Structure formats: structure tokens, C-alpha cells
Amino acid sequence: MENLHLVASAKTPEVLFDSETGVLLLKGRSIPENSIEFYKPLNDWIDLYASKPSTKTCIDMKLEYFNTSSSKCILDLFKKLERLDGTEVSVNWYFEEDDEDMEEAGEDYQAIINLPFQMIEVEEI
Amino acid sequence: MSLNNVYNLYRTMEEENVILSFKGILTSELLTSVLHIMEARMDSLHETSRTRKKVFNVLVECLQNLYHHVDESPLPISKEILERNSALVLIVKENDHFVVRTGNYINKDKAFDLQAKLKIINSMDKQELREYYQLSLNNSMVSKKGTAGLGLIDIARKSGNKLDFEFLKINEETSFFCLNVKID
């Protein structure tokens, strides 16, 4: 299947979903007024990926900012990954030093989603 | 407006430490511009990355609330229809903190629900807000507009302060909603 690659914009993150390596990357800011539109192709891609996933699937969340409209779509994305069969799924949640809010946001998802989360502190995302 | 009033308006904004203001219709493009200007402003003020992020996050949610929820002005039509959905945004820098102030018309029924929600949010401490956010996140549905009902909870969490608000009665059907968010 084809990889999904979206270039970052002022309000949406860079997306790079690789079906062979099973590495799914979201990087940058996710602050569109209506995030449903933006996240739909991501969800569709995962639906296709579900039929023939890589042995391991890892989602790298490297977000600088996200709004509450995106927060719900991100949760739905995690829920889709949670339901994948035949692949070992994990989440890498990146946050910048001193960004307690982003660290807490990761912990919020961790509390809801039944997937292993790795919290990774970096100097700059 | 007489020229003298322009000066008075300027002086008032100066005294209130307003660093950025906007009154009008909030379009998606305008939101992008305001956020961009504000980021540049905070860079030039050498704010810490923590402050920059908090202010940016609160501003995004406040602007998007206005973008999605502003109701029409009840005042007699004297202007273009488009002008009736305008909102006011002021960003204030006072000593060591920022304040985001917004003002917009709101229908009575919506004002009633909004007030109830604000009171619940203000009654909660940090941990309670966090639990309320997680519960709402997991149970809410996203509307067609892309709203999830999480904005104000998020604003309260990021600001770390109680939300200061007021509903001014304009007539039987409409109020003017003022929100002040202080970010330490």
C-alpha cells in the first residue's frame, strides 16, 4: 500500500505514515478550526493498513501545539490503533523541556488508551 | 468618531496595556494572521518558551471559540450583515503576565448553558479539571463544525487561573459575553 505523506501547514502537522516500517509520524502543530477534515485521510489510511500491518506499529507524536478540536481526533486515531490486530502497537509521545502541558496531555491519553506510551523529553521538537 | 475620540480610544488601550487588538469578523485566515503576529510579538518580548506556549494555546482556543460560536448583534441594522457577527479580542501584557480578553454577542439560551459550564469549571481545582477534561475527551462527540466542547476546560487548565467572565444583558434575547483569561 502507499505511504501517506502530508506537508505541514500553518495549522496542520507534517504526516508521514509508512506501511512497511510501521512508523507513523505526526510532527508540528495541529490547530485547524475543523480538524475532522484533516484527520479523515489519516483514519482512512489506518483502516487500509489494518488489513496488512507491519509486525510492529509505532506512532511518533511530535506535536508542538494542538487544539481541542484536534485532541478528540487524536484520541480517535489512538482508538483505531488500539484495535489493530497482528501488530505490536506503541506510542512515542514527545514533549519539549519545561512543557508540562504537553507532558500532561500525553499522560491524559495514556490514562484513556490501552497502549504502551513512552514519554520522551527533548530540547526541541 | 471624531478625531478626539480616536485619541481617547488609543489612550484607553495604552493605559490598559493592550499589545494587540482586533474587532471584526474572525475568519480562518485572520486567525492565522493574529496567531502569527502574536508569536512574533512574544519572540520580540523575549518571553520564556513556557509563557509563549501557554499564551498561544489559550489564544488559539479563545479565537476558535469566537470563530465557531459568535451570535449576531441585536442592534438595529445600520451596517452590513457581515459586521453583525463581529467579536472583540484584546491581548494585554501586565508586568509579569498576559491576559486574553474577548467580547461577543450571545443568545440567551446559549448564555445560560455557558454560564453553568463556566461555574462548574471555576469550582474545580487543578486535579478535578484534569479529570473533567479526560472524561469529556473520552465521552464527547465532535460536532460537524469540529468542536468538541473542551475549549473552556482547556483554557482553564492552561491558564492556571479562575476564568473571569460577565454576561451583560443587551435585551430580552441577547447578552454580551465578556471573558478574561489571565495567564501567569
CSV table of C-alpha atoms in Angstrom, one decimal:
chain,number,residue,atom,x,y,z
A,1,MET,CA,0.0,0.0,0.0
A,2,GLU,CA,1.1,3.6,-0.5
A,3,ASN,CA,2.6,5.7,2.3
A,4,LEU,CA,0.8,8.8,3.5
A,5,HIS,CA,2.7,12.0,3.3
A,6,LEU,CA,1.2,15.4,4.1
A,7,VAL,CA,3.4,18.5,4.2
A,8,ALA,CA,3.0,20.7,7.3
A,9,SER,CA,1.0,23.9,7.0
A,10,ALA,CA,0.5,26.9,9.4
A,11,LYS,CA,-2.3,25.0,11.2
A,12,THR,CA,-1.6,21.3,10.4
A,13,PRO,CA,1.3,19.0,11.2
A,14,GLU,CA,3.5,17.0,8.8
A,15,VAL,CA,2.2,13.5,8.5
A,16,LEU,CA,4.3,10.5,7.4
A,17,PHE,CA,2.7,7.1,7.7
A,18,ASP,CA,5.0,4.3,6.4
A,19,SER,CA,3.2,1.0,5.9
A,20,GLU,CA,6.5,-1.0,5.6
A,21,THR,CA,8.2,0.1,8.7
A,22,GLY,CA,5.0,0.7,10.6
A,23,VAL,CA,6.3,4.1,11.8
A,24,LEU,CA,3.6,6.7,11.8
A,25,LEU,CA,4.7,10.3,12.4
A,26,LEU,CA,2.8,13.5,13.3
A,27,LYS,CA,5.1,16.5,13.6
A,28,GLY,CA,4.4,20.2,14.2
A,29,ARG,CA,1.2,21.9,15.1
A,30,SER,CA,-2.4,20.7,14.8
A,31,ILE,CA,-4.7,23.7,15.3
A,32,PRO,CA,-7.2,23.8,12.4
A,33,GLU,CA,-10.7,25.2,13.2
A,34,ASN,CA,-12.2,22.0,12.0
A,35,SER,CA,-9.9,19.0,12.5
A,36,ILE,CA,-12.3,16.3,11.2
A,37,GLU,CA,-11.4,17.2,7.6
A,38,PHE,CA,-7.7,17.0,8.2
A,39,TYR,CA,-7.8,13.7,10.2
A,40,LYS,CA,-10.1,11.8,7.8
A,41,PRO,CA,-7.4,10.7,5.4
A,42,LEU,CA,-5.3,9.6,8.4
A,43,ASN,CA,-8.1,7.4,9.7
A,44,ASP,CA,-8.8,6.1,6.2
A,45,TRP,CA,-5.1,5.1,5.8
A,46,ILE,CA,-5.2,3.2,9.1
A,47,ASP,CA,-8.3,1.3,8.0
A,48,LEU,CA,-6.4,0.1,4.9
A,49,TYR,CA,-3.2,-0.6,6.9
A,50,ALA,CA,-5.3,-2.7,9.3
A,51,SER,CA,-5.6,-5.5,6.7
A,52,LYS,CA,-1.9,-5.9,6.4
A,53,PRO,CA,0.0,-4.2,9.2
A,54,SER,CA,3.8,-4.3,9.8
A,55,THR,CA,4.8,-6.6,12.7
A,56,LYS,CA,5.4,-3.5,14.8
A,57,THR,CA,3.5,-0.2,14.6
A,58,CYS,CA,4.9,2.9,16.3
A,59,ILE,CA,3.2,6.3,16.3
A,60,ASP,CA,5.6,9.2,16.9
A,61,MET,CA,3.7,12.1,18.3
A,62,LYS,CA,5.9,15.2,17.9
A,63,LEU,CA,3.4,17.9,18.4
A,64,GLU,CA,4.4,21.4,19.4
A,65,TYR,CA,0.7,22.6,19.8
A,66,PHE,CA,-2.7,21.0,19.3
A,67,ASN,CA,-6.1,22.5,19.9
A,68,THR,CA,-9.1,20.8,21.5
A,69,SER,CA,-10.7,20.1,18.1
A,70,SER,CA,-7.6,18.0,17.3
A,71,SER,CA,-7.5,16.4,20.7
A,72,LYS,CA,-10.7,14.5,20.0
A,73,CYS,CA,-9.4,13.4,16.6
A,74,ILE,CA,-6.1,12.3,18.0
A,75,LEU,CA,-8.0,10.2,20.6
A,76,ASP,CA,-10.0,8.6,17.8
A,77,LEU,CA,-6.7,7.8,16.0
A,78,PHE,CA,-5.3,6.1,19.1
A,79,LYS,CA,-8.5,4.1,19.4
A,80,LYS,CA,-8.1,2.9,15.9
A,81,LEU,CA,-4.6,1.8,16.6
A,82,GLU,CA,-5.7,0.2,19.8
A,83,ARG,CA,-8.0,-2.1,17.8
A,84,LEU,CA,-5.3,-3.2,15.3
A,85,ASP,CA,-4.7,-7.0,15.1
A,86,GLY,CA,-1.5,-8.8,14.2
A,87,THR,CA,0.9,-5.9,15.1
A,88,GLU,CA,2.5,-4.7,18.3
A,89,VAL,CA,1.5,-1.1,18.7
A,90,SER,CA,3.2,1.6,20.8
A,91,VAL,CA,3.1,5.3,21.2
A,92,ASN,CA,6.1,7.7,21.5
A,93,TRP,CA,4.9,10.9,23.0
A,94,TYR,CA,7.5,13.7,22.6
A,95,PHE,CA,7.4,17.0,24.5
A,96,GLU,CA,9.9,19.8,24.9
A,97,GLU,CA,11.7,20.5,28.2
A,98,ASP,CA,9.6,22.6,30.6
A,99,ASP,CA,6.4,21.9,28.5
A,100,GLU,CA,4.4,20.4,31.4
A,101,ASP,CA,1.2,21.0,29.5
A,102,MET,CA,2.3,18.8,26.6
A,103,GLU,CA,3.6,16.2,29.0
A,104,GLU,CA,0.3,16.2,30.8
A,105,ALA,CA,-1.6,15.9,27.5
A,106,GLY,CA,0.3,12.7,26.8
A,107,GLU,CA,-0.5,11.4,30.2
A,108,ASP,CA,-4.2,12.2,29.6
A,109,TYR,CA,-4.2,10.0,26.6
A,110,GLN,CA,-2.2,7.3,28.4
A,111,ALA,CA,-5.0,7.2,31.1
A,112,ILE,CA,-7.6,6.6,28.5
A,113,ILE,CA,-5.9,4.5,25.9
A,114,ASN,CA,-4.7,0.9,26.5
A,115,LEU,CA,-1.4,1.1,24.6
A,116,PRO,CA,2.2,1.4,25.9
A,117,PHE,CA,3.3,5.0,26.0
A,118,GLN,CA,6.8,6.2,26.0
A,119,MET,CA,7.2,9.8,27.2
A,120,ILE,CA,10.2,11.4,25.6
A,121,GLU,CA,11.5,14.7,26.7
A,122,VAL,CA,13.5,16.6,24.0
A,123,GLU,CA,15.1,20.0,23.9
A,124,GLU,CA,13.3,21.0,20.7
A,125,ILE,CA,10.6,19.2,18.7
B,1,MET,CA,-15.9,59.0,15.5
B,2,SER,CA,-14.3,62.4,16.0
B,3,LEU,CA,-10.6,62.6,15.9
B,4,ASN,CA,-10.6,63.4,19.6
B,5,ASN,CA,-12.3,60.0,20.2
B,6,VAL,CA,-9.7,58.2,18.2
B,7,TYR,CA,-7.1,59.6,20.6
B,8,ASN,CA,-9.2,58.7,23.6
B,9,LEU,CA,-9.6,55.1,22.4
B,10,TYR,CA,-5.8,54.9,21.8
B,11,ARG,CA,-5.1,56.3,25.3
B,12,THR,CA,-7.5,53.8,26.9
B,13,MET,CA,-5.9,50.9,25.2
B,14,GLU,CA,-2.5,52.2,26.1
B,15,GLU,CA,-3.5,52.6,29.8
B,16,GLU,CA,-4.9,49.0,29.7
B,17,ASN,CA,-1.6,47.7,28.3
B,18,VAL,CA,-3.1,46.3,25.2
B,19,ILE,CA,-0.4,45.0,22.9
B,20,LEU,CA,-2.7,43.6,20.2
B,21,SER,CA,-6.4,44.2,19.5
B,22,PHE,CA,-8.9,43.2,16.9
B,23,LYS,CA,-12.6,43.9,16.4
B,24,GLY,CA,-14.4,42.4,13.5
B,25,ILE,CA,-15.3,39.1,11.9
B,26,LEU,CA,-13.0,36.3,12.7
B,27,THR,CA,-12.2,34.3,9.6
B,28,SER,CA,-9.8,31.3,9.4
B,29,GLU,CA,-7.2,33.4,7.6
B,30,LEU,CA,-7.5,36.2,10.2
B,31,LEU,CA,-6.9,33.7,13.0
B,32,THR,CA,-3.8,32.5,11.3
B,33,SER,CA,-2.6,36.1,11.0
B,34,VAL,CA,-3.4,37.1,14.6
B,35,LEU,CA,-1.6,34.0,15.9
B,36,HIS,CA,1.4,34.7,13.6
B,37,ILE,CA,1.6,38.3,14.8
B,38,MET,CA,1.3,37.2,18.4
B,39,GLU,CA,4.1,34.7,18.1
B,40,ALA,CA,6.4,37.3,16.6
B,41,ARG,CA,5.4,39.7,19.4
B,42,MET,CA,6.3,37.2,22.1
B,43,ASP,CA,9.6,36.5,20.4
B,44,SER,CA,10.5,40.2,20.4
B,45,LEU,CA,9.4,40.4,24.1
B,46,HIS,CA,11.8,37.5,24.8
B,47,GLU,CA,9.1,35.6,26.7
B,48,THR,CA,10.1,32.1,28.0
B,49,SER,CA,9.0,29.2,26.0
B,50,ARG,CA,6.6,28.2,28.8
B,51,THR,CA,4.8,31.5,28.6
B,52,ARG,CA,4.8,31.6,24.8
B,53,LYS,CA,3.2,28.2,24.6
B,54,LYS,CA,0.6,28.9,27.3
B,55,VAL,CA,-0.4,32.2,25.7
B,56,PHE,CA,-0.5,30.7,22.3
B,57,ASN,CA,-2.6,27.8,23.4
B,58,VAL,CA,-5.1,30.0,25.3
B,59,LEU,CA,-5.3,32.4,22.4
B,60,VAL,CA,-6.0,29.5,19.9
B,61,GLU,CA,-8.9,28.2,21.9
B,62,CYS,CA,-10.3,31.7,22.6
B,63,LEU,CA,-10.1,32.7,18.9
B,64,GLN,CA,-11.7,29.4,17.8
B,65,ASN,CA,-14.5,29.8,20.3
B,66,LEU,CA,-15.2,33.1,18.7
B,67,TYR,CA,-14.9,31.7,15.2
B,68,HIS,CA,-17.4,29.0,15.9
B,69,HIS,CA,-19.8,30.5,18.4
B,70,VAL,CA,-20.4,34.2,17.9
B,71,ASP,CA,-24.0,35.2,17.7
B,72,GLU,CA,-25.4,38.2,15.9
B,73,SER,CA,-25.7,41.7,17.3
B,74,PRO,CA,-29.3,42.6,18.2
B,75,LEU,CA,-28.8,46.2,17.5
B,76,PRO,CA,-30.7,47.8,14.6
B,77,ILE,CA,-29.3,47.1,11.2
B,78,SER,CA,-27.2,50.0,10.3
B,79,LYS,CA,-24.3,48.2,8.8
B,80,GLU,CA,-23.5,45.3,6.5
B,81,ILE,CA,-24.9,42.0,7.7
B,82,LEU,CA,-21.4,40.6,8.0
B,83,GLU,CA,-20.5,43.2,10.6
B,84,ARG,CA,-23.1,41.8,12.9
B,85,ASN,CA,-21.1,38.7,13.8
B,86,SER,CA,-18.0,40.6,14.9
B,87,ALA,CA,-16.1,40.0,18.1
B,88,LEU,CA,-13.5,41.8,20.1
B,89,VAL,CA,-10.2,40.4,21.1
B,90,LEU,CA,-7.6,42.2,23.3
B,91,ILE,CA,-4.3,40.9,24.3
B,92,VAL,CA,-2.9,42.6,27.4
B,93,LYS,CA,0.6,42.4,28.9
B,94,GLU,CA,0.7,43.5,32.5
B,95,ASN,CA,4.0,43.2,34.3
B,96,ASP,CA,4.7,39.5,34.5
B,97,HIS,CA,1.6,38.1,32.9
B,98,PHE,CA,-0.6,38.1,29.9
B,99,VAL,CA,-4.4,38.5,29.7
B,100,VAL,CA,-6.6,37.5,26.8
B,101,ARG,CA,-9.9,39.4,26.8
B,102,THR,CA,-12.7,38.6,24.4
B,103,GLY,CA,-16.2,40.0,23.9
B,104,ASN,CA,-19.1,38.8,21.8
B,105,TYR,CA,-22.9,38.7,21.5
B,106,ILE,CA,-24.6,35.5,22.6
B,107,ASN,CA,-28.2,34.3,22.6
B,108,LYS,CA,-29.9,33.9,25.9
B,109,ASP,CA,-30.2,30.2,25.8
B,110,LYS,CA,-26.6,29.6,24.9
B,111,ALA,CA,-25.6,32.1,27.6
B,112,PHE,CA,-27.5,30.1,30.2
B,113,ASP,CA,-25.6,26.9,29.4
B,114,LEU,CA,-22.3,28.7,29.0
B,115,GLN,CA,-22.6,30.3,32.4
B,116,ALA,CA,-23.4,27.0,34.0
B,117,LYS,CA,-20.3,25.4,32.4
B,118,LEU,CA,-18.1,28.3,33.5
B,119,LYS,CA,-19.3,28.0,37.1
B,120,ILE,CA,-18.5,24.3,37.1
B,121,ILE,CA,-15.1,24.9,35.7
B,122,ASN,CA,-14.3,27.6,38.2
B,123,SER,CA,-15.4,25.4,41.1
B,124,MET,CA,-12.7,22.9,40.2
B,125,ASP,CA,-9.1,22.6,41.3
B,126,LYS,CA,-6.3,21.5,39.0
B,127,GLN,CA,-6.7,17.8,39.5
B,128,GLU,CA,-10.5,18.0,39.2
B,129,LEU,CA,-10.2,19.9,35.9
B,130,ARG,CA,-7.8,17.3,34.6
B,131,GLU,CA,-10.3,14.5,35.4
B,132,TYR,CA,-13.2,16.6,33.9
B,133,TYR,CA,-11.1,17.1,30.7
B,134,GLN,CA,-10.3,13.4,30.4
B,135,LEU,CA,-13.9,12.4,31.0
B,136,SER,CA,-15.1,15.0,28.4
B,137,LEU,CA,-12.4,14.0,25.9
B,138,ASN,CA,-13.4,10.3,26.1
B,139,ASN,CA,-17.2,10.9,26.0
B,140,SER,CA,-17.7,13.9,23.8
B,141,MET,CA,-18.6,13.7,20.2
B,142,VAL,CA,-17.1,16.1,17.7
B,143,SER,CA,-19.7,18.3,16.0
B,144,LYS,CA,-19.8,18.9,12.3
B,145,LYS,CA,-18.1,22.2,12.9
B,146,GLY,CA,-15.3,20.3,14.6
B,147,THR,CA,-16.0,21.5,18.1
B,148,ALA,CA,-15.6,19.0,21.0
B,149,GLY,CA,-16.8,21.1,24.0
B,150,LEU,CA,-13.4,21.0,25.5
B,151,GLY,CA,-12.2,24.6,24.8
B,152,LEU,CA,-13.0,26.3,28.1
B,153,ILE,CA,-11.8,23.4,30.2
B,154,ASP,CA,-8.5,23.5,28.3
B,155,ILE,CA,-8.3,27.3,28.7
B,156,ALA,CA,-8.8,27.0,32.4
B,157,ARG,CA,-6.1,24.2,32.7
B,158,LYS,CA,-3.5,26.1,30.6
B,159,SER,CA,-4.1,29.5,32.3
B,160,GLY,CA,-3.9,28.1,35.8
B,161,ASN,CA,-6.4,30.8,37.0
B,162,LYS,CA,-10.1,31.1,37.5
B,163,LEU,CA,-11.9,32.3,34.4
B,164,ASP,CA,-13.2,35.8,34.9
B,165,PHE,CA,-16.5,36.4,33.0
B,166,GLU,CA,-19.6,38.5,32.7
B,167,PHE,CA,-22.8,38.5,30.8
B,168,LEU,CA,-24.2,41.9,30.1
B,169,LYS,CA,-27.8,42.0,29.3
B,170,ILE,CA,-28.5,43.8,26.0
B,171,ASN,CA,-32.2,42.9,25.6
B,172,GLU,CA,-34.5,40.0,26.3
B,173,GLU,CA,-32.9,37.7,23.8
B,174,THR,CA,-29.2,38.7,23.7
B,175,SER,CA,-26.3,39.3,26.1
B,176,PHE,CA,-22.8,40.4,25.6
B,177,PHE,CA,-20.3,37.9,26.9
B,178,CYS,CA,-17.0,39.1,28.2
B,179,LEU,CA,-14.2,36.7,29.1
B,180,ASN,CA,-10.9,37.5,30.8
B,181,VAL,CA,-8.2,34.8,30.9
B,182,LYS,CA,-5.1,35.6,32.9
B,183,ILE,CA,-2.0,33.6,32.1
B,184,ASP,CA,0.8,33.6,34.6
